Amino acid sequence: MEIRIHKFFSILMRVPPIFVIDTLLKVGLGTSNEPLVYNSTDDGFQLVDSQNDFFETVATAGNSVFSNQVLSGSQITNDLNYGPLNFILDLKSIGCFLGCIAAFCIFLLWTRHLLIVYIYLASLACLFLSYTCNSFTMNAVISYMEADNTGIGLFALLTNLQLPDLWNGPGWLILANYFFQIALAVVFYGLYNGPKHPMLQYFIIFCFSVPSYFVVYPVPASFMLKAPPVAAFFPLAINIFWLCYNAFEIWRTIYRGYDLLRNFVSNYGLSALFETQWARLHVPSVLRTFWLLRVSWQIARILSSEYEHEDFNYYDMIKTLMVNGCETVTAVLGMTSVISVICHYIGDFFQWVLLNEEEDEKSIGTISAILFYILALQTGLTSLDTENRLQRLCRNLCLLFTAVLHFVHNIVNPLMMSLSASHNPALHRHLRALAVCAFLIVFPVWLLSFLWSQYPMTTWLLAVSVFSIEVVVKVIVSLAIYSLFLYDAYRKNFWDELDDWVYIIKSFGNTIEFAFGIILFFNGFWILVFEAGGTIRAIMMCVHAYFNLWCEAKAGWTTFMKRRQAVNKINSLPSATRQQLIDLNDVCAICYQDMESAKITCCNHYFHSICLRKWLYVQDRCPLCHDIMYKVNNSQNEPAAAEEPVENGHRMNVNNEGD
């Protein structure tokens, strides 16, 4: 329980730096902190972009003043000379960049150091609240004195003890500010982490509340306006002194952290460092919490501004939240974490349906998160306008869902092979696996029929179609092999042609996948050249061309040549006669099954033809005496690297990862 509480507070304390980074990114890009809003029109509510072009407008106006140019509204700063306000905008971008780095460094701190940072920031917040409330009170008192004919209204009321008039005036505000300043002073002193003394506490309380004393005396208004900053000077000096006093300790902590990281990388590597820090910082949970809080805040803002409209549409609000949920890099990361959890639960649901308790090494949630983020970077999701961003987000989610179907097939395929090969009599498990296969066939077909009826032919629709058809082909291949294994399980005799049929079916499926890979490559090349080029897209095309095209073709050709050589070797060996098998009266030493037909090696050992062929995929030596079974040239006598079914499985996994 204590560990969970510590983890909960650690996650909450790391969320504010992400909000700071998100805000600075929006400011640096010239966008507003306000969420997208609705415009009320005659046709209802329309989703609009509330990006604030204030900095661009100021830069345009400023350059027109300094360069003596009169600019129209359609002219942009690209045609202007470099003016002073452009320099201010550059400083703004640099400041936002440095602020993002500082917030990221705070995010990386250990929890105890992060708590110290928040204590210091809380003390500054107390000081800021004190200054703000004192300034507000001074302005209210000055306004009351200016409205009074004598100019010393408060002093006259106090001397004449006209308390009702004083209470109807700013008296209640002065009293409330006085007690509020005392409370802030106590909190400030409690947060102060330096040497404490009772006299220091009294002096801090006096500094916080001293402007409340001056308002009741007939002092000039200029003096009253100077009282809040003067009162805040000493607590601010204490904060600065505290920071400077601990500067050496701060530097030593930073150096220790750097030295620890350097030693860790030298001993375990950079990947191990990334994994440990990822777990220590609870990055997925922090990003997920940040995104949910961000969306909750925007929902509150939208509902508070739109509750008066009778035609308010929650569907439009959902679209608004989707667009706002991926407007910055941090927002995309948060949405990625949420989508990862959703896909993880989808995988758990299918695991529950299939009664599969084995943990998958490659979680659907993790792979889906990586795929969604790559799609977001590849399509430039954060740089698009409102309408195009919503459209692109929906398309990326559609592509992601087709990829999830591939992951579900990767779950059900080994289970079906296991059920059929192990003679599992549990009928309900077979029915559950077949139901999932039926879903993987029916749903992609329905999805394609819907998309092709609603949208014209585009490169995006072509990619979705290829992925969906590929899922259907994979499921059909799995069902065909599953049927063959079931048929072989209920046969009484050994089926020599089983391996050939399995190879033919897998070769058909792999050939279709390879053809689809070529189509996707040319589709991506078309997008890169004519639609939306980019470095990330080019890199992904190279990765796809290497793993899904070159490696697939090379592995397929290698498998074909090994099978061809094995068949030639087996055909050159003599077949055992019926009388020889009767005299031998033994089983195959590879599969331990009775032999109705067999091949005789040069060392006079008997094996099934299909079993011997599979053994030749591994090596050319006899399983019993380890003598070379077939005398060939050195160039043809190289042992194979792996058994063919294992390699086919590897090829399917590589292709799925590429998808």
XYZ file of C-alpha atoms in Angstrom:
659
model
C 0.000 0.000 0.000
C 2.806 2.391 0.883
C 4.511 1.663 -2.431
C 1.325 2.435 -4.338
C 0.876 5.730 -2.495
C 4.488 6.683 -3.210
C 4.006 5.814 -6.887
C 0.775 7.819 -7.044
C 2.362 10.981 -5.632
C 5.460 10.479 -7.786
C 3.247 10.427 -10.888
C 1.272 13.493 -9.804
C 4.421 15.494 -9.068
C 5.794 14.790 -12.546
C 2.666 15.949 -14.362
C 3.155 19.747 -13.889
C 6.497 19.815 -15.809
C 4.694 18.139 -18.735
C 2.015 20.854 -18.592
C 4.752 23.503 -18.610
C 6.379 21.906 -21.662
C 3.013 21.653 -23.401
C 2.220 25.322 -22.724
C 5.647 26.489 -23.852
C 5.333 24.480 -27.044
C 2.028 26.169 -27.820
C 3.462 29.609 -27.031
C 6.563 28.899 -29.103
C 4.416 27.874 -32.067
C 2.314 31.016 -31.753
C -0.861 29.183 -30.769
C -3.226 30.063 -28.012
C -3.600 28.342 -24.716
C -7.344 28.392 -25.239
C -8.962 25.204 -26.504
C -10.798 25.052 -29.787
C -14.292 26.506 -29.466
C -17.580 26.436 -31.295
C -18.936 29.265 -33.427
C -22.694 29.702 -33.318
C -24.093 29.998 -36.838
C -27.472 29.681 -38.470
C -26.680 26.070 -39.269
C -25.747 25.202 -35.693
C -22.299 24.973 -34.124
C -19.178 24.748 -36.241
C -15.779 23.587 -35.081
C -13.220 26.334 -35.596
C -9.562 26.846 -34.834
C -8.856 29.364 -32.083
C -5.164 29.763 -32.821
C -3.969 33.139 -31.702
C -1.980 35.039 -34.285
C -1.155 37.835 -31.869
C 2.614 37.571 -32.221
C 2.395 37.409 -35.995
C 0.090 40.464 -36.074
C 2.391 42.427 -33.769
C 5.424 41.498 -35.851
C 3.656 42.594 -39.043
C 2.574 45.915 -37.567
C 5.937 46.533 -35.921
C 7.913 45.900 -39.083
C 5.601 48.144 -41.043
C 6.297 50.958 -38.571
C 10.070 50.531 -38.494
C 10.394 50.014 -42.249
C 7.868 52.745 -43.172
C 5.784 50.288 -45.163
C 2.022 50.095 -45.366
C 0.993 46.445 -45.409
C -2.284 44.844 -46.329
C -3.909 42.129 -44.238
C -2.860 39.411 -46.674
C 0.839 40.231 -46.525
C 2.852 38.003 -44.217
C 6.097 38.624 -42.431
C 8.023 36.625 -45.048
C 8.064 39.718 -47.298
C 9.178 42.074 -44.523
C 12.590 43.244 -43.456
C 13.924 41.910 -40.192
C 12.580 44.282 -37.532
C 12.970 44.640 -33.768
C 9.787 42.702 -33.050
C 11.088 39.828 -35.118
C 14.038 39.801 -32.748
C 11.583 39.712 -29.834
C 9.856 36.732 -31.434
C 13.206 34.989 -31.772
C 13.887 35.634 -28.097
C 10.455 34.232 -27.322
C 11.266 31.025 -29.202
C 14.648 30.735 -27.487
C 13.029 31.341 -24.102
C 10.406 28.680 -24.747
C 13.123 26.247 -25.785
C 15.158 26.890 -22.640
C 12.014 26.646 -20.540
C 11.212 23.248 -22.064
C 14.715 22.041 -21.228
C 14.399 23.284 -17.629
C 10.991 21.627 -17.208
C 12.340 18.391 -18.664
C 15.272 18.452 -16.234
C 12.834 18.919 -13.342
C 10.822 15.984 -14.669
C 13.943 13.776 -14.485
C 14.634 14.550 -10.811
C 14.283 11.976 -8.085
C 11.099 12.253 -6.044
C 12.769 13.719 -2.953
C 14.549 16.374 -5.028
C 11.343 17.096 -6.918
C 9.589 17.676 -3.596
C 12.224 20.246 -2.634
C 11.691 22.054 -5.944
C 7.938 22.176 -5.352
C 8.464 23.509 -1.825
C 10.588 26.342 -3.211
C 8.052 27.082 -5.942
C 5.242 27.029 -3.370
C 7.082 29.654 -1.322
C 7.357 31.824 -4.423
C 3.660 31.280 -5.075
C 2.867 32.481 -1.526
C 4.947 35.573 -2.149
C 3.183 36.231 -5.452
C -0.263 35.824 -3.869
C 0.732 38.174 -1.068
C 1.889 40.851 -3.506
C -1.229 40.467 -5.661
C -3.684 40.697 -2.750
C -1.867 43.668 -1.222
C -1.866 45.487 -4.550
C -5.570 44.815 -5.034
C -6.342 46.083 -1.534
C -4.267 49.227 -2.052
C -6.043 50.032 -5.301
C -9.442 49.520 -3.670
C -8.537 51.821 -0.764
C -7.168 54.484 -3.126
C -10.376 54.364 -5.161
C -12.414 54.853 -1.976
C -10.240 57.776 -0.847
C -10.514 59.469 -4.231
C -14.298 59.185 -4.013
C -14.246 60.804 -0.532
C -14.225 64.585 -0.408
C -11.735 64.856 2.455
C -9.161 62.562 0.862
C -8.641 60.849 4.201
C -11.870 58.935 4.421
C -10.553 55.915 6.255
C -8.717 57.918 8.897
C -11.768 60.103 9.518
C -14.020 57.075 9.842
C -11.651 55.456 12.310
C -11.248 58.578 14.448
C -14.998 59.156 14.497
C -15.626 55.419 15.032
C -18.110 55.331 12.179
C -17.808 51.571 11.925
C -20.921 50.900 9.800
C -19.684 53.287 7.130
C -16.223 51.782 7.358
C -17.630 48.253 6.975
C -19.731 49.293 4.004
C -16.571 50.719 2.493
C -13.258 48.841 2.110
C -13.087 47.842 5.758
C -14.080 44.220 5.178
C -11.512 43.956 2.375
C -8.756 45.330 4.618
C -9.636 42.906 7.402
C -9.822 39.917 5.058
C -6.496 40.849 3.458
C -4.903 41.195 6.898
C -5.819 37.675 8.024
C -5.024 36.242 4.597
C -1.552 37.811 4.705
C -0.927 36.307 8.142
C -1.926 32.876 6.838
C 0.375 33.261 3.824
C 3.218 34.347 6.096
C 2.785 31.254 8.295
C 2.751 28.997 5.227
C 5.785 30.780 3.788
C 7.717 30.333 7.031
C 6.711 26.659 7.187
C 7.930 26.083 3.614
C 11.181 27.927 4.266
C 13.918 25.283 4.433
C 16.677 27.447 5.873
C 17.643 28.356 9.457
C 14.516 29.240 11.449
C 14.172 31.636 14.376
C 11.097 33.062 16.170
C 12.185 36.618 15.385
C 12.418 35.711 11.716
C 8.885 34.365 11.810
C 7.526 37.543 13.394
C 9.385 39.702 10.909
C 8.031 37.705 7.943
C 4.472 38.071 9.285
C 5.080 41.797 9.693
C 6.402 42.106 6.104
C 3.390 40.281 4.656
C 0.812 42.310 6.599
C 2.451 45.743 6.801
C 0.514 47.229 3.827
C -2.724 46.493 5.727
C -1.496 48.772 8.537
C -0.715 51.698 6.263
C -4.128 51.858 4.599
C -5.801 53.183 7.754
C -3.489 56.194 7.981
C -3.707 59.350 5.894
C -0.708 58.615 3.709
C -0.313 59.618 0.060
C -1.587 57.274 -2.623
C 1.886 56.973 -4.148
C 3.218 55.649 -0.858
C 0.398 53.134 -0.636
C 1.160 51.846 -4.137
C 4.811 51.336 -3.211
C 3.985 49.414 -0.028
C 3.281 45.955 -1.660
C 6.589 45.663 -3.563
C 8.541 46.976 -0.596
C 6.808 44.479 1.703
C 7.615 41.627 -0.683
C 11.277 42.571 -0.970
C 12.482 40.922 2.253
C 10.705 37.533 1.734
C 11.986 37.537 -1.830
C 15.495 38.213 -0.564
C 15.128 35.259 1.801
C 14.192 33.015 -1.116
C 17.124 34.224 -3.190
C 19.502 33.798 -0.250
C 18.175 30.269 0.318
C 18.796 29.417 -3.340
C 22.295 30.871 -3.346
C 23.142 29.267 -0.009
C 22.242 25.823 -1.387
C 23.786 26.399 -4.820
C 26.810 24.245 -4.020
C 24.578 21.416 -2.775
C 22.464 21.705 -5.920
C 25.564 21.519 -8.106
C 26.903 18.549 -6.148
C 23.565 16.728 -6.550
C 23.609 17.366 -10.312
C 27.191 16.149 -10.589
C 26.419 13.004 -8.575
C 23.493 12.261 -10.863
C 25.645 12.752 -13.950
C 28.407 10.565 -12.529
C 25.897 7.855 -11.619
C 24.399 7.876 -15.113
C 27.843 7.793 -16.742
C 28.908 4.781 -14.679
C 25.617 3.022 -15.356
C 25.967 3.502 -19.115
C 29.563 2.277 -19.084
C 28.600 -0.859 -17.131
C 25.200 -1.787 -18.558
C 24.716 0.221 -21.727
C 22.453 3.003 -22.903
C 19.447 0.769 -23.515
C 19.516 -0.504 -19.930
C 19.681 3.097 -18.695
C 16.661 3.996 -20.798
C 14.677 1.046 -19.475
C 15.485 1.737 -15.824
C 14.716 5.447 -16.095
C 11.532 4.696 -18.017
C 10.370 2.503 -15.132
C 11.581 4.913 -12.421
C 9.835 7.919 -13.927
C 6.618 5.997 -14.712
C 6.569 7.713 -18.097
C 3.445 6.025 -19.537
C 1.417 6.723 -16.399
C 2.622 10.333 -16.239
C 1.771 10.972 -19.895
C -1.588 9.273 -19.497
C -2.428 11.333 -16.405
C -1.310 14.509 -18.145
C -3.481 13.842 -21.188
C -6.564 12.936 -19.164
C -6.211 16.038 -16.979
C -5.673 18.143 -20.092
C -8.804 16.768 -21.721
C -10.804 17.145 -18.494
C -9.793 20.789 -18.254
C -10.827 21.410 -21.856
C -14.154 19.665 -21.282
C -14.798 21.952 -18.318
C -13.882 25.018 -20.392
C -16.102 23.993 -23.287
C -19.069 23.094 -21.095
C -18.764 26.298 -19.070
C -18.794 28.419 -22.240
C -21.419 26.490 -24.179
C -23.967 25.321 -21.621
C -26.329 28.193 -22.530
C -26.762 26.972 -26.121
C -29.740 24.706 -26.608
C -28.286 23.054 -29.721
C -25.072 22.006 -28.042
C -23.797 18.778 -29.624
C -21.620 16.393 -27.656
C -20.447 14.766 -30.879
C -18.862 18.060 -31.928
C -17.277 18.339 -28.504
C -15.697 14.909 -28.924
C -14.253 15.983 -32.280
C -12.934 19.127 -30.614
C -11.240 17.121 -27.886
C -9.680 14.789 -30.454
C -8.209 17.735 -32.352
C -6.963 19.443 -29.184
C -5.605 16.144 -27.897
C -2.860 16.018 -30.535
C -1.953 19.660 -31.156
C 1.514 19.436 -29.571
C 4.198 16.790 -29.270
C 3.462 16.278 -25.579
C -0.255 15.934 -26.320
C 0.500 13.312 -28.969
C 2.633 11.419 -26.450
C -0.204 11.531 -23.933
C -2.718 10.306 -26.510
C -0.254 7.566 -27.456
C -0.155 6.378 -23.845
C -3.968 6.298 -23.657
C -4.219 4.385 -26.940
C -1.594 1.958 -25.642
C -3.778 1.118 -22.650
C -6.862 0.688 -24.856
C -5.014 -1.682 -27.200
C -3.597 -3.561 -24.212
C -7.102 -4.223 -22.915
C -8.194 -5.295 -26.393
C -5.392 -7.851 -26.348
C -6.388 -8.979 -22.848
C -9.975 -9.385 -24.030
C -8.965 -11.701 -26.858
C -6.642 -13.567 -24.494
C -9.637 -14.081 -22.207
C -11.835 -15.229 -25.100
C -9.189 -17.735 -26.188
C -8.521 -18.881 -22.598
C -4.865 -18.213 -23.250
C -2.901 -17.577 -20.055
C 0.496 -17.207 -21.700
C 1.972 -13.722 -21.632
C 2.961 -12.371 -25.002
C 6.550 -11.114 -25.077
C 5.559 -8.289 -27.422
C 2.563 -6.570 -25.848
C -0.103 -5.274 -28.195
C -0.225 -2.035 -26.207
C 3.496 -1.319 -26.595
C 3.621 -2.099 -30.308
C 0.424 -0.133 -30.955
C 1.823 2.887 -29.117
C 5.013 2.825 -31.178
C 3.050 2.429 -34.404
C 0.642 5.278 -33.578
C 3.457 7.658 -32.672
C 5.359 6.806 -35.851
C 2.207 7.471 -37.873
C 1.751 10.802 -36.070
C 5.320 11.876 -36.830
C 5.180 10.541 -40.362
C 1.996 12.441 -41.206
C 2.986 15.653 -39.385
C -0.092 15.554 -37.169
C 0.821 18.527 -34.966
C 1.571 20.838 -37.891
C -1.798 20.394 -39.628
C -4.736 22.747 -39.340
C -7.906 21.813 -37.493
C -9.871 20.095 -40.247
C -6.927 18.210 -41.750
C -5.683 17.167 -38.321
C -9.005 15.564 -37.425
C -9.149 13.769 -40.757
C -5.560 12.551 -40.491
C -6.087 11.408 -36.890
C -9.100 9.305 -37.893
C -7.126 7.772 -40.751
C -4.215 6.944 -38.457
C -6.590 5.319 -35.970
C -8.088 3.245 -38.785
C -4.631 2.077 -39.838
C -3.802 1.326 -36.221
C -6.919 -0.784 -35.813
C -6.059 -2.874 -38.862
C -2.630 -3.419 -37.295
C -4.354 -4.541 -34.070
C -6.169 -7.166 -36.144
C -2.757 -8.482 -37.228
C -1.687 -8.663 -33.583
C -4.853 -10.581 -32.690
C -4.042 -13.047 -35.468
C -0.592 -13.503 -33.966
C -2.331 -14.517 -30.721
C -4.818 -16.954 -32.198
C -2.529 -18.556 -34.821
C -0.115 -20.421 -32.455
C -3.064 -21.435 -30.281
C -4.816 -23.038 -33.265
C -1.662 -24.861 -34.270
C -1.257 -26.118 -30.716
C -4.854 -27.291 -30.433
C -4.736 -29.157 -33.743
C -1.291 -30.729 -33.239
C -1.769 -31.793 -29.604
C -5.066 -33.633 -30.195
C -6.750 -31.367 -27.630
C -10.268 -32.718 -27.054
C -11.573 -29.476 -25.458
C -14.237 -28.544 -28.007
C -15.011 -25.152 -26.458
C -11.416 -23.996 -26.974
C -11.609 -24.932 -30.660
C -14.898 -23.066 -30.995
C -13.488 -19.942 -29.318
C -10.474 -19.917 -31.637
C -12.687 -20.430 -34.689
C -14.984 -17.612 -33.517
C -12.033 -15.226 -33.324
C -10.956 -16.312 -36.818
C -14.468 -15.662 -38.095
C -14.312 -12.170 -36.589
C -10.943 -11.550 -38.272
C -12.532 -12.427 -41.615
C -15.951 -10.782 -41.309
C -14.909 -7.490 -39.745
C -12.188 -6.528 -42.293
C -14.588 -7.392 -45.127
C -17.291 -5.192 -43.591
C -14.774 -2.407 -42.955
C -13.587 -2.457 -46.569
C -17.123 -2.446 -47.929
C -17.970 0.552 -45.742
C -14.826 2.527 -46.576
C -15.029 1.894 -50.310
C -18.666 3.008 -50.325
C -17.948 6.226 -48.393
C -14.559 7.416 -49.663
C -12.908 7.719 -53.063
C -9.779 5.814 -53.990
C -6.765 7.332 -52.212
C -3.348 6.170 -51.068
C -4.636 5.930 -47.504
C -7.581 3.757 -48.531
C -5.234 1.555 -50.558
C -3.041 0.983 -47.481
C -6.038 0.123 -45.291
C -7.342 -2.247 -47.971
C -3.997 -4.028 -48.268
C -3.698 -4.476 -44.501
C -7.286 -5.735 -44.216
C -6.977 -8.206 -47.104
C -3.680 -9.411 -45.676
C -5.392 -10.217 -42.366
C -8.033 -12.235 -44.223
C -5.355 -14.118 -46.182
C -3.414 -14.918 -43.000
C -6.525 -16.231 -41.286
C -7.402 -18.405 -44.291
C -3.871 -19.830 -44.321
C -4.083 -20.543 -40.588
C -7.458 -22.252 -41.001
C -6.138 -24.370 -43.872
C -3.110 -25.557 -41.871
C -5.321 -26.094 -38.827
C -7.605 -28.304 -40.925
C -4.653 -30.293 -42.266
C -3.315 -30.904 -38.767
C -6.734 -32.032 -37.557
C -7.053 -34.391 -40.511
C -3.591 -35.793 -39.806
C -4.434 -36.200 -36.108
C -7.371 -38.492 -36.884
C -5.534 -40.537 -39.499
C -4.360 -43.967 -38.480
C -1.465 -44.063 -40.921
C 1.516 -41.762 -41.264
C 0.853 -38.985 -43.832
C 3.980 -38.375 -45.864
C 2.511 -35.484 -47.875
C 1.566 -33.362 -44.837
C 4.783 -31.362 -44.863
C 4.457 -30.662 -48.587
C 0.892 -29.401 -48.223
C 1.836 -27.200 -45.294
C 4.748 -25.772 -47.254
C 2.544 -25.071 -50.280
C -0.093 -23.276 -48.202
C 2.478 -21.227 -46.300
C 4.264 -20.386 -49.525
C 0.988 -19.165 -50.993
C 0.352 -16.931 -47.980
C 3.914 -15.603 -47.909
C 3.786 -14.876 -51.638
C 0.581 -12.859 -51.197
C 2.153 -10.962 -48.288
C 5.255 -10.253 -50.358
C 3.116 -8.921 -53.218
C 1.230 -6.699 -50.755
C 4.568 -5.478 -49.402
C 5.582 -4.381 -52.897
C 2.245 -2.582 -53.311
C 2.724 -0.771 -49.998
C 6.257 0.220 -50.988
C 5.110 1.835 -54.230
C 2.168 3.396 -52.406
C 4.542 4.952 -49.876
C 6.857 6.070 -52.674
C 3.939 7.833 -54.365
C 3.035 9.588 -51.101
C 6.667 10.567 -50.531
C 7.070 12.100 -53.985
C 3.665 13.560 -54.801
C 1.753 14.042 -51.530
C 3.615 14.393 -48.223
C 7.331 13.810 -48.242
C 9.455 13.757 -45.151
C 12.547 12.302 -43.572
C 10.619 9.973 -41.261
C 8.540 8.601 -44.123
C 11.674 8.004 -46.196
C 13.338 6.176 -43.293
C 10.271 3.998 -42.754
C 10.214 3.162 -46.459
C 13.830 2.038 -46.266
C 13.052 -0.100 -43.204
C 10.050 -1.612 -44.987
C 12.067 -2.290 -48.139
C 14.804 -4.045 -46.168
C 12.810 -6.162 -43.699
C 9.572 -6.830 -45.591
C 10.951 -7.075 -49.129
C 14.646 -7.939 -49.219
C 14.753 -10.144 -46.108
C 11.472 -11.836 -47.045
C 12.639 -12.591 -50.591
C 16.028 -13.816 -49.388
C 14.518 -16.076 -46.701
C 11.951 -17.482 -49.115
C 14.557 -18.260 -51.762
C 16.826 -19.871 -49.147
C 13.980 -22.083 -47.943
C 13.103 -23.086 -51.490
C 16.710 -24.037 -52.303
C 17.088 -26.071 -49.094
C 13.908 -27.992 -49.812
C 15.013 -28.581 -53.395
C 18.405 -29.894 -52.289
C 16.788 -32.070 -49.617
C 14.374 -33.576 -52.155
C 17.240 -34.346 -54.528
C 19.181 -36.040 -51.752
C 16.185 -38.088 -50.633
C 15.368 -39.164 -54.195
C 18.919 -40.434 -54.657
C 18.581 -42.790 -51.684
C 17.123 -46.286 -52.265
C 13.654 -47.101 -50.953
C 13.151 -50.020 -48.604
C 11.137 -52.966 -49.847
C 8.246 -54.500 -47.970
C 10.325 -57.525 -46.996
C 13.160 -55.312 -45.666
C 10.718 -53.439 -43.435
C 9.279 -56.735 -42.149
C 12.749 -58.067 -41.395
C 13.713 -54.770 -39.677
C 10.549 -54.656 -37.540
C 11.461 -51.275 -36.045
C 10.167 -47.703 -35.892
C 11.612 -44.540 -37.417
C 14.342 -43.223 -35.124
C 13.220 -39.629 -35.788
C 9.438 -39.731 -35.211
C 9.155 -43.129 -33.424
C 6.276 -44.174 -35.709
C 5.839 -47.464 -37.567
C 7.328 -47.509 -41.034
C 5.204 -48.603 -43.984
C 7.737 -46.989 -46.318
C 11.317 -45.875 -45.675
C 14.577 -44.674 -47.186
C 17.891 -46.453 -46.623
C 20.958 -44.307 -45.966
C 24.534 -45.124 -46.950
C 25.118 -46.295 -43.376
C 22.241 -48.789 -43.734
C 19.762 -47.018 -41.431
C 16.015 -46.768 -42.133
C 13.963 -43.571 -41.790
C 10.709 -42.138 -43.061
C 11.248 -40.124 -46.226
C 9.574 -36.995 -44.850
C 11.367 -37.304 -41.505
C 14.714 -37.663 -43.218
C 13.973 -34.667 -45.389
C 13.257 -32.508 -42.325
C 16.459 -33.790 -40.741
C 18.397 -32.749 -43.819
C 17.199 -29.180 -43.230
C 19.346 -29.300 -40.091
C 22.392 -31.341 -41.102
C 23.617 -34.026 -43.517
C 24.753 -36.541 -40.912
C 22.819 -39.620 -39.852
C 20.779 -39.166 -36.646
C 22.086 -42.533 -35.348
C 25.730 -42.929 -36.363
C 26.472 -39.316 -37.420
C 27.969 -40.462 -40.693
C 27.388 -38.384 -43.821
C 24.216 -39.754 -45.381
C 24.744 -38.299 -48.819
C 28.127 -37.684 -50.441
C 28.094 -34.271 -52.174
C 30.523 -31.540 -53.114
C 31.756 -29.131 -50.451
C 29.750 -26.297 -51.940
C 26.580 -28.311 -51.522
C 27.425 -29.860 -48.160
C 26.812 -26.801 -45.972
C 24.445 -27.542 -43.115
C 21.216 -25.587 -43.057
C 20.732 -22.990 -40.395
C 17.317 -23.945 -39.139
C 14.392 -26.172 -39.760
C 11.978 -24.896 -42.405
C 8.837 -24.548 -40.306
C 10.747 -22.468 -37.759
C 12.021 -20.184 -40.487
C 8.569 -19.703 -41.959
C 7.316 -18.707 -38.544
C 10.134 -16.185 -38.250
C 9.253 -14.723 -41.634
C 5.670 -14.267 -40.616
C 6.719 -12.465 -37.433
C 9.052 -10.158 -39.326
C 6.289 -9.329 -41.777
C 3.847 -8.628 -39.003
C 6.307 -6.310 -37.328
C 6.770 -4.489 -40.591
C 3.039 -3.992 -40.910
